[in-house]
Amino acid sequence: MSVIRAFIAIDLSPEILLRLDDVLENYRAQLLKVPIRWVGVTNIHLTLKFLGDVSLSNLNMLTDMIHAEVSSHHQFEISVGGSGVYPSIRQPRVIWIGVEAPQELIAVQNGISSATAKLGYAREDKAFSPHLTLGRVSRNATSQDVKAISQTLEKTRVGFLGAACVEKVHLYRSDLHPTGAEYTQLFSSSLIR
């Protein structure tokens, strides 16, 4: 049985990606010596559901489920801006940019989460917190590294980066390589206009 790593996500507009690239470059320059795996700007997306291993034999069932769920919701607008870390500034593991969550986004994500759970995919332990991952901090980060991250986020405030209409939801394949992840779009479903 062949499997792929997969996730369900929303793409961002080229304008927002351009602004995110500026933020990334700024953070990279300031945190050059800190062990962070930065996400390439072309790989930045809003993850709705990480599926993990998906059997190729289940792909049709999964795409049917995505279409059924997504096509019952209307298009909506997201706003991008602000920055932070998970889980805390004292123990940063993920550097992120915020996404304002309109009710329709929450409804789409909840629907996808419920539908994928019926197909046997694990539910998240935590409530959905929409964000865009910019980088993952190594577990080998020292207290000096953590201080540098904290200071950089404090002095480099990220304001409003833009808003965009969300028209589609996508299923992506994720292939891991030594140079980073490579994402391939497998399927898209449109929201109602």
PDB file of C-alpha atoms in Angstrom:
ATOM      1  CA  MET A   1       0.000   0.000   0.000  1.00  0.00           C
ATOM      2  CA  SER A   2       1.491   3.334  -1.092  1.00  0.00           C
ATOM      3  CA  VAL A   3       1.083   6.373   1.137  1.00  0.00           C
ATOM      4  CA  ILE A   4       1.805  10.068   0.852  1.00  0.00           C
ATOM      5  CA  ARG A   5       2.035  12.843   3.460  1.00  0.00           C
ATOM      6  CA  ALA A   6      -0.769  15.303   2.867  1.00  0.00           C
ATOM      7  CA  PHE A   7      -2.525  18.369   4.235  1.00  0.00           C
ATOM      8  CA  ILE A   8      -5.489  20.601   3.398  1.00  0.00           C
ATOM      9  CA  ALA A   9      -4.749  24.320   3.075  1.00  0.00           C
ATOM     10  CA  ILE A  10      -5.615  27.751   1.739  1.00  0.00           C
ATOM     11  CA  ASP A  11      -3.193  29.587  -0.552  1.00  0.00           C
ATOM     12  CA  LEU A  12      -2.317  33.247  -0.112  1.00  0.00           C
ATOM     13  CA  SER A  13      -2.433  36.038  -2.673  1.00  0.00           C
ATOM     14  CA  PRO A  14       0.797  36.998  -4.487  1.00  0.00           C
ATOM     15  CA  GLU A  15       0.648  40.436  -2.817  1.00  0.00           C
ATOM     16  CA  ILE A  16       0.565  38.941   0.672  1.00  0.00           C
ATOM     17  CA  LEU A  17       3.345  36.474  -0.203  1.00  0.00           C
ATOM     18  CA  LEU A  18       5.494  39.383  -1.393  1.00  0.00           C
ATOM     19  CA  ARG A  19       5.017  41.174   1.933  1.00  0.00           C
ATOM     20  CA  LEU A  20       5.683  37.937   3.841  1.00  0.00           C
ATOM     21  CA  ASP A  21       8.925  37.545   1.890  1.00  0.00           C
ATOM     22  CA  ASP A  22      10.041  40.972   3.159  1.00  0.00           C
ATOM     23  CA  VAL A  23       9.228  39.950   6.745  1.00  0.00           C
ATOM     24  CA  LEU A  24      11.086  36.652   6.300  1.00  0.00           C
ATOM     25  CA  GLU A  25      14.178  38.380   4.906  1.00  0.00           C
ATOM     26  CA  ASN A  26      14.172  40.822   7.812  1.00  0.00           C
ATOM     27  CA  TYR A  27      13.865  38.039  10.410  1.00  0.00           C
ATOM     28  CA  ARG A  28      16.482  35.893   8.680  1.00  0.00           C
ATOM     29  CA  ALA A  29      18.975  38.767   8.666  1.00  0.00           C
ATOM     30  CA  GLN A  30      18.439  39.500  12.366  1.00  0.00           C
ATOM     31  CA  LEU A  31      18.428  35.850  13.465  1.00  0.00           C
ATOM     32  CA  LEU A  32      21.221  34.615  11.221  1.00  0.00           C
ATOM     33  CA  LYS A  33      22.994  32.616  13.944  1.00  0.00           C
ATOM     34  CA  VAL A  34      19.874  31.191  15.589  1.00  0.00           C
ATOM     35  CA  PRO A  35      19.068  27.570  14.611  1.00  0.00           C
ATOM     36  CA  ILE A  36      15.777  28.129  12.768  1.00  0.00           C
ATOM     37  CA  ARG A  37      14.451  26.182   9.768  1.00  0.00           C
ATOM     38  CA  TRP A  38      12.810  28.935   7.749  1.00  0.00           C
ATOM     39  CA  VAL A  39       9.876  28.169   5.470  1.00  0.00           C
ATOM     40  CA  GLY A  40      10.372  29.222   1.847  1.00  0.00           C
ATOM     41  CA  VAL A  41       7.856  31.915   0.930  1.00  0.00           C
ATOM     42  CA  THR A  42       6.402  29.725  -1.845  1.00  0.00           C
ATOM     43  CA  ASN A  43       5.570  27.102   0.802  1.00  0.00           C
ATOM     44  CA  ILE A  44       3.701  29.461   3.131  1.00  0.00           C
ATOM     45  CA  HIS A  45      -0.006  28.643   3.338  1.00  0.00           C
ATOM     46  CA  LEU A  46      -2.826  28.512   5.883  1.00  0.00           C
ATOM     47  CA  THR A  47      -3.126  24.887   6.994  1.00  0.00           C
ATOM     48  CA  LEU A  48      -6.678  23.794   7.747  1.00  0.00           C
ATOM     49  CA  LYS A  49      -5.858  20.149   8.479  1.00  0.00           C
ATOM     50  CA  PHE A  50      -2.603  18.191   8.528  1.00  0.00           C
ATOM     51  CA  LEU A  51      -3.524  14.640   7.554  1.00  0.00           C
ATOM     52  CA  GLY A  52      -0.160  12.913   7.789  1.00  0.00           C
ATOM     53  CA  ASP A  53      -0.001   9.605   5.947  1.00  0.00           C
ATOM     54  CA  VAL A  54      -2.742   9.137   3.356  1.00  0.00           C
ATOM     55  CA  SER A  55      -3.177   5.921   1.414  1.00  0.00           C
ATOM     56  CA  LEU A  56      -3.259   6.518  -2.342  1.00  0.00           C
ATOM     57  CA  SER A  57      -6.243   4.174  -2.474  1.00  0.00           C
ATOM     58  CA  ASN A  58      -8.171   6.643  -0.256  1.00  0.00           C
ATOM     59  CA  LEU A  59      -7.444   9.777  -2.305  1.00  0.00           C
ATOM     60  CA  ASN A  60     -10.726   9.740  -4.247  1.00  0.00           C
ATOM     61  CA  MET A  61     -12.744   9.379  -1.055  1.00  0.00           C
ATOM     62  CA  LEU A  62     -10.744  12.227   0.501  1.00  0.00           C
ATOM     63  CA  THR A  63     -11.177  14.572  -2.479  1.00  0.00           C
ATOM     64  CA  ASP A  64     -14.916  13.807  -2.567  1.00  0.00           C
ATOM     65  CA  MET A  65     -15.136  14.702   1.129  1.00  0.00           C
ATOM     66  CA  ILE A  66     -13.191  17.942   0.626  1.00  0.00           C
ATOM     67  CA  HIS A  67     -15.415  18.951  -2.286  1.00  0.00           C
ATOM     68  CA  ALA A  68     -18.621  18.146  -0.386  1.00  0.00           C
ATOM     69  CA  GLU A  69     -17.500  20.162   2.630  1.00  0.00           C
ATOM     70  CA  VAL A  70     -15.914  23.142   0.854  1.00  0.00           C
ATOM     71  CA  SER A  71     -18.622  23.586  -1.782  1.00  0.00           C
ATOM     72  CA  SER A  72     -21.206  24.155   0.962  1.00  0.00           C
ATOM     73  CA  HIS A  73     -19.442  27.317   2.250  1.00  0.00           C
ATOM     74  CA  HIS A  74     -19.209  30.842   0.862  1.00  0.00           C
ATOM     75  CA  GLN A  75     -16.029  32.678  -0.072  1.00  0.00           C
ATOM     76  CA  PHE A  76     -14.630  34.879   2.687  1.00  0.00           C
ATOM     77  CA  GLU A  77     -11.853  37.357   3.319  1.00  0.00           C
ATOM     78  CA  ILE A  78      -8.854  36.830   5.580  1.00  0.00           C
ATOM     79  CA  SER A  79      -6.572  39.515   7.008  1.00  0.00           C
ATOM     80  CA  VAL A  80      -2.899  38.800   7.648  1.00  0.00           C
ATOM     81  CA  GLY A  81      -0.677  40.564  10.172  1.00  0.00           C
ATOM     82  CA  GLY A  82       0.938  40.511  13.578  1.00  0.00           C
ATOM     83  CA  SER A  83       3.562  38.017  14.683  1.00  0.00           C
ATOM     84  CA  GLY A  84       4.332  35.727  17.569  1.00  0.00           C
ATOM     85  CA  VAL A  85       5.662  32.360  18.660  1.00  0.00           C
ATOM     86  CA  TYR A  86       4.239  29.048  19.841  1.00  0.00           C
ATOM     87  CA  PRO A  87       4.048  27.776  22.516  1.00  0.00           C
ATOM     88  CA  SER A  88       5.552  30.734  24.436  1.00  0.00           C
ATOM     89  CA  ILE A  89       8.220  33.416  24.169  1.00  0.00           C
ATOM     90  CA  ARG A  90      10.254  31.534  26.817  1.00  0.00           C
ATOM     91  CA  GLN A  91      10.191  28.357  24.759  1.00  0.00           C
ATOM     92  CA  PRO A  92       9.646  29.330  21.111  1.00  0.00           C
ATOM     93  CA  ARG A  93       9.234  26.454  18.662  1.00  0.00           C
ATOM     94  CA  VAL A  94       7.312  28.150  15.839  1.00  0.00           C
ATOM     95  CA  ILE A  95       7.583  31.742  14.595  1.00  0.00           C
ATOM     96  CA  TRP A  96       4.302  32.768  12.977  1.00  0.00           C
ATOM     97  CA  ILE A  97       2.293  35.534  11.333  1.00  0.00           C
ATOM     98  CA  GLY A  98      -1.333  35.879  12.411  1.00  0.00           C
ATOM     99  CA  VAL A  99      -4.482  35.398  10.357  1.00  0.00           C
ATOM    100  CA  GLU A 100      -7.765  36.997  11.375  1.00  0.00           C
ATOM    101  CA  ALA A 101     -10.364  34.251  11.477  1.00  0.00           C
ATOM    102  CA  PRO A 102     -13.787  35.206  10.165  1.00  0.00           C
ATOM    103  CA  GLN A 103     -16.603  32.868  11.176  1.00  0.00           C
ATOM    104  CA  GLU A 104     -16.702  31.291   7.701  1.00  0.00           C
ATOM    105  CA  LEU A 105     -13.032  30.222   8.000  1.00  0.00           C
ATOM    106  CA  ILE A 106     -13.752  28.585  11.363  1.00  0.00           C
ATOM    107  CA  ALA A 107     -16.816  26.851   9.870  1.00  0.00           C
ATOM    108  CA  VAL A 108     -14.810  25.492   6.907  1.00  0.00           C
ATOM    109  CA  GLN A 109     -12.018  24.252   9.180  1.00  0.00           C
ATOM    110  CA  ASN A 110     -14.456  22.659  11.646  1.00  0.00           C
ATOM    111  CA  GLY A 111     -16.306  20.942   8.796  1.00  0.00           C
ATOM    112  CA  ILE A 112     -13.086  19.568   7.322  1.00  0.00           C
ATOM    113  CA  SER A 113     -11.905  18.430  10.757  1.00  0.00           C
ATOM    114  CA  SER A 114     -15.186  16.602  11.442  1.00  0.00           C
ATOM    115  CA  ALA A 115     -15.342  15.032   7.984  1.00  0.00           C
ATOM    116  CA  THR A 116     -11.725  13.825   8.072  1.00  0.00           C
ATOM    117  CA  ALA A 117     -12.288  12.378  11.576  1.00  0.00           C
ATOM    118  CA  LYS A 118     -15.090  10.246  10.088  1.00  0.00           C
ATOM    119  CA  LEU A 119     -12.508   8.962   7.588  1.00  0.00           C
ATOM    120  CA  GLY A 120     -10.205   7.974  10.454  1.00  0.00           C
ATOM    121  CA  TYR A 121      -7.844  10.973  10.622  1.00  0.00           C
ATOM    122  CA  ALA A 122      -7.005  12.170  14.124  1.00  0.00           C
ATOM    123  CA  ARG A 123      -8.679  15.281  15.498  1.00  0.00           C
ATOM    124  CA  GLU A 124      -6.457  18.079  16.773  1.00  0.00           C
ATOM    125  CA  ASP A 125      -6.056  18.311  20.548  1.00  0.00           C
ATOM    126  CA  LYS A 126      -6.110  22.112  20.454  1.00  0.00           C
ATOM    127  CA  ALA A 127      -8.600  24.584  19.049  1.00  0.00           C
ATOM    128  CA  PHE A 128      -7.849  25.860  15.540  1.00  0.00           C
ATOM    129  CA  SER A 129      -5.549  28.889  15.726  1.00  0.00           C
ATOM    130  CA  PRO A 130      -5.069  30.269  12.205  1.00  0.00           C
ATOM    131  CA  HIS A 131      -1.478  31.291  11.517  1.00  0.00           C
ATOM    132  CA  LEU A 132       1.233  31.186   8.872  1.00  0.00           C
ATOM    133  CA  THR A 133       4.414  29.397   9.933  1.00  0.00           C
ATOM    134  CA  LEU A 134       7.564  31.349   9.042  1.00  0.00           C
ATOM    135  CA  GLY A 135      10.112  29.194  10.837  1.00  0.00           C
ATOM    136  CA  ARG A 136      10.652  26.334  13.256  1.00  0.00           C
ATOM    137  CA  VAL A 137      13.140  26.852  16.073  1.00  0.00           C
ATOM    138  CA  SER A 138      15.545  23.975  16.718  1.00  0.00           C
ATOM    139  CA  ARG A 139      15.296  22.158  20.035  1.00  0.00           C
ATOM    140  CA  ASN A 140      19.040  22.881  20.309  1.00  0.00           C
ATOM    141  CA  ALA A 141      18.368  26.622  20.641  1.00  0.00           C
ATOM    142  CA  THR A 142      20.245  28.138  23.579  1.00  0.00           C
ATOM    143  CA  SER A 143      18.945  30.697  26.054  1.00  0.00           C
ATOM    144  CA  GLN A 144      20.868  33.321  24.026  1.00  0.00           C
ATOM    145  CA  ASP A 145      19.005  32.192  20.899  1.00  0.00           C
ATOM    146  CA  VAL A 146      15.664  32.478  22.698  1.00  0.00           C
ATOM    147  CA  LYS A 147      16.619  35.971  23.879  1.00  0.00           C
ATOM    148  CA  ALA A 148      17.540  36.970  20.310  1.00  0.00           C
ATOM    149  CA  ILE A 149      14.157  35.732  19.029  1.00  0.00           C
ATOM    150  CA  SER A 150      12.322  37.633  21.759  1.00  0.00           C
ATOM    151  CA  GLN A 151      14.245  40.851  21.073  1.00  0.00           C
ATOM    152  CA  THR A 152      13.749  40.562  17.311  1.00  0.00           C
ATOM    153  CA  LEU A 153       9.996  40.078  17.626  1.00  0.00           C
ATOM    154  CA  GLU A 154       9.810  42.980  20.072  1.00  0.00           C
ATOM    155  CA  LYS A 155      11.690  45.470  17.890  1.00  0.00           C
ATOM    156  CA  THR A 156      10.388  44.245  14.525  1.00  0.00           C
ATOM    157  CA  ARG A 157       6.643  44.577  14.904  1.00  0.00           C
ATOM    158  CA  VAL A 158       4.669  43.177  11.988  1.00  0.00           C
ATOM    159  CA  GLY A 159       1.604  45.229  11.186  1.00  0.00           C
ATOM    160  CA  PHE A 160      -1.199  44.588   8.726  1.00  0.00           C
ATOM    161  CA  LEU A 161       0.188  42.781   5.660  1.00  0.00           C
ATOM    162  CA  GLY A 162      -2.980  42.618   3.607  1.00  0.00           C
ATOM    163  CA  ALA A 163      -6.344  41.010   3.066  1.00  0.00           C
ATOM    164  CA  ALA A 164      -7.450  38.557   0.411  1.00  0.00           C
ATOM    165  CA  CYS A 165     -10.570  36.754  -0.693  1.00  0.00           C
ATOM    166  CA  VAL A 166     -10.392  32.991  -0.183  1.00  0.00           C
ATOM    167  CA  GLU A 167     -11.962  31.266  -3.181  1.00  0.00           C
ATOM    168  CA  LYS A 168     -10.536  27.724  -2.984  1.00  0.00           C
ATOM    169  CA  VAL A 169      -9.288  25.066  -0.599  1.00  0.00           C
ATOM    170  CA  HIS A 170      -6.511  22.708  -1.709  1.00  0.00           C
ATOM    171  CA  LEU A 171      -5.213  19.225  -0.940  1.00  0.00           C
ATOM    172  CA  TYR A 172      -1.414  19.122  -0.990  1.00  0.00           C
ATOM    173  CA  ARG A 173       1.130  16.342  -1.033  1.00  0.00           C
ATOM    174  CA  SER A 174       4.222  17.008   1.097  1.00  0.00           C
ATOM    175  CA  ASP A 175       7.525  15.382   0.149  1.00  0.00           C
ATOM    176  CA  LEU A 176      10.353  15.847   2.638  1.00  0.00           C
ATOM    177  CA  HIS A 177      13.878  16.455   1.333  1.00  0.00           C
ATOM    178  CA  PRO A 178      17.130  17.446   3.071  1.00  0.00           C
ATOM    179  CA  THR A 179      16.679  20.947   1.608  1.00  0.00           C
ATOM    180  CA  GLY A 180      13.124  21.231   2.956  1.00  0.00           C
ATOM    181  CA  ALA A 181       9.595  20.189   2.095  1.00  0.00           C
ATOM    182  CA  GLU A 182       8.255  20.215  -1.448  1.00  0.00           C
ATOM    183  CA  TYR A 183       4.498  20.702  -1.830  1.00  0.00           C
ATOM    184  CA  THR A 184       2.461  19.508  -4.794  1.00  0.00           C
ATOM    185  CA  GLN A 185      -1.159  20.557  -5.246  1.00  0.00           C
ATOM    186  CA  LEU A 186      -3.277  17.435  -5.835  1.00  0.00           C
ATOM    187  CA  PHE A 187      -6.824  18.803  -5.757  1.00  0.00           C
ATOM    188  CA  SER A 188      -8.750  22.059  -5.379  1.00  0.00           C
ATOM    189  CA  SER A 189     -12.350  22.790  -4.517  1.00  0.00           C
ATOM    190  CA  SER A 190     -14.102  26.145  -4.892  1.00  0.00           C
ATOM    191  CA  LEU A 191     -16.120  27.916  -2.244  1.00  0.00           C
ATOM    192  CA  ILE A 192     -19.511  29.397  -3.218  1.00  0.00           C
ATOM    193  CA  ARG A 193     -19.272  32.911  -4.735  1.00  0.00           C
TER     194      ARG A 193
END
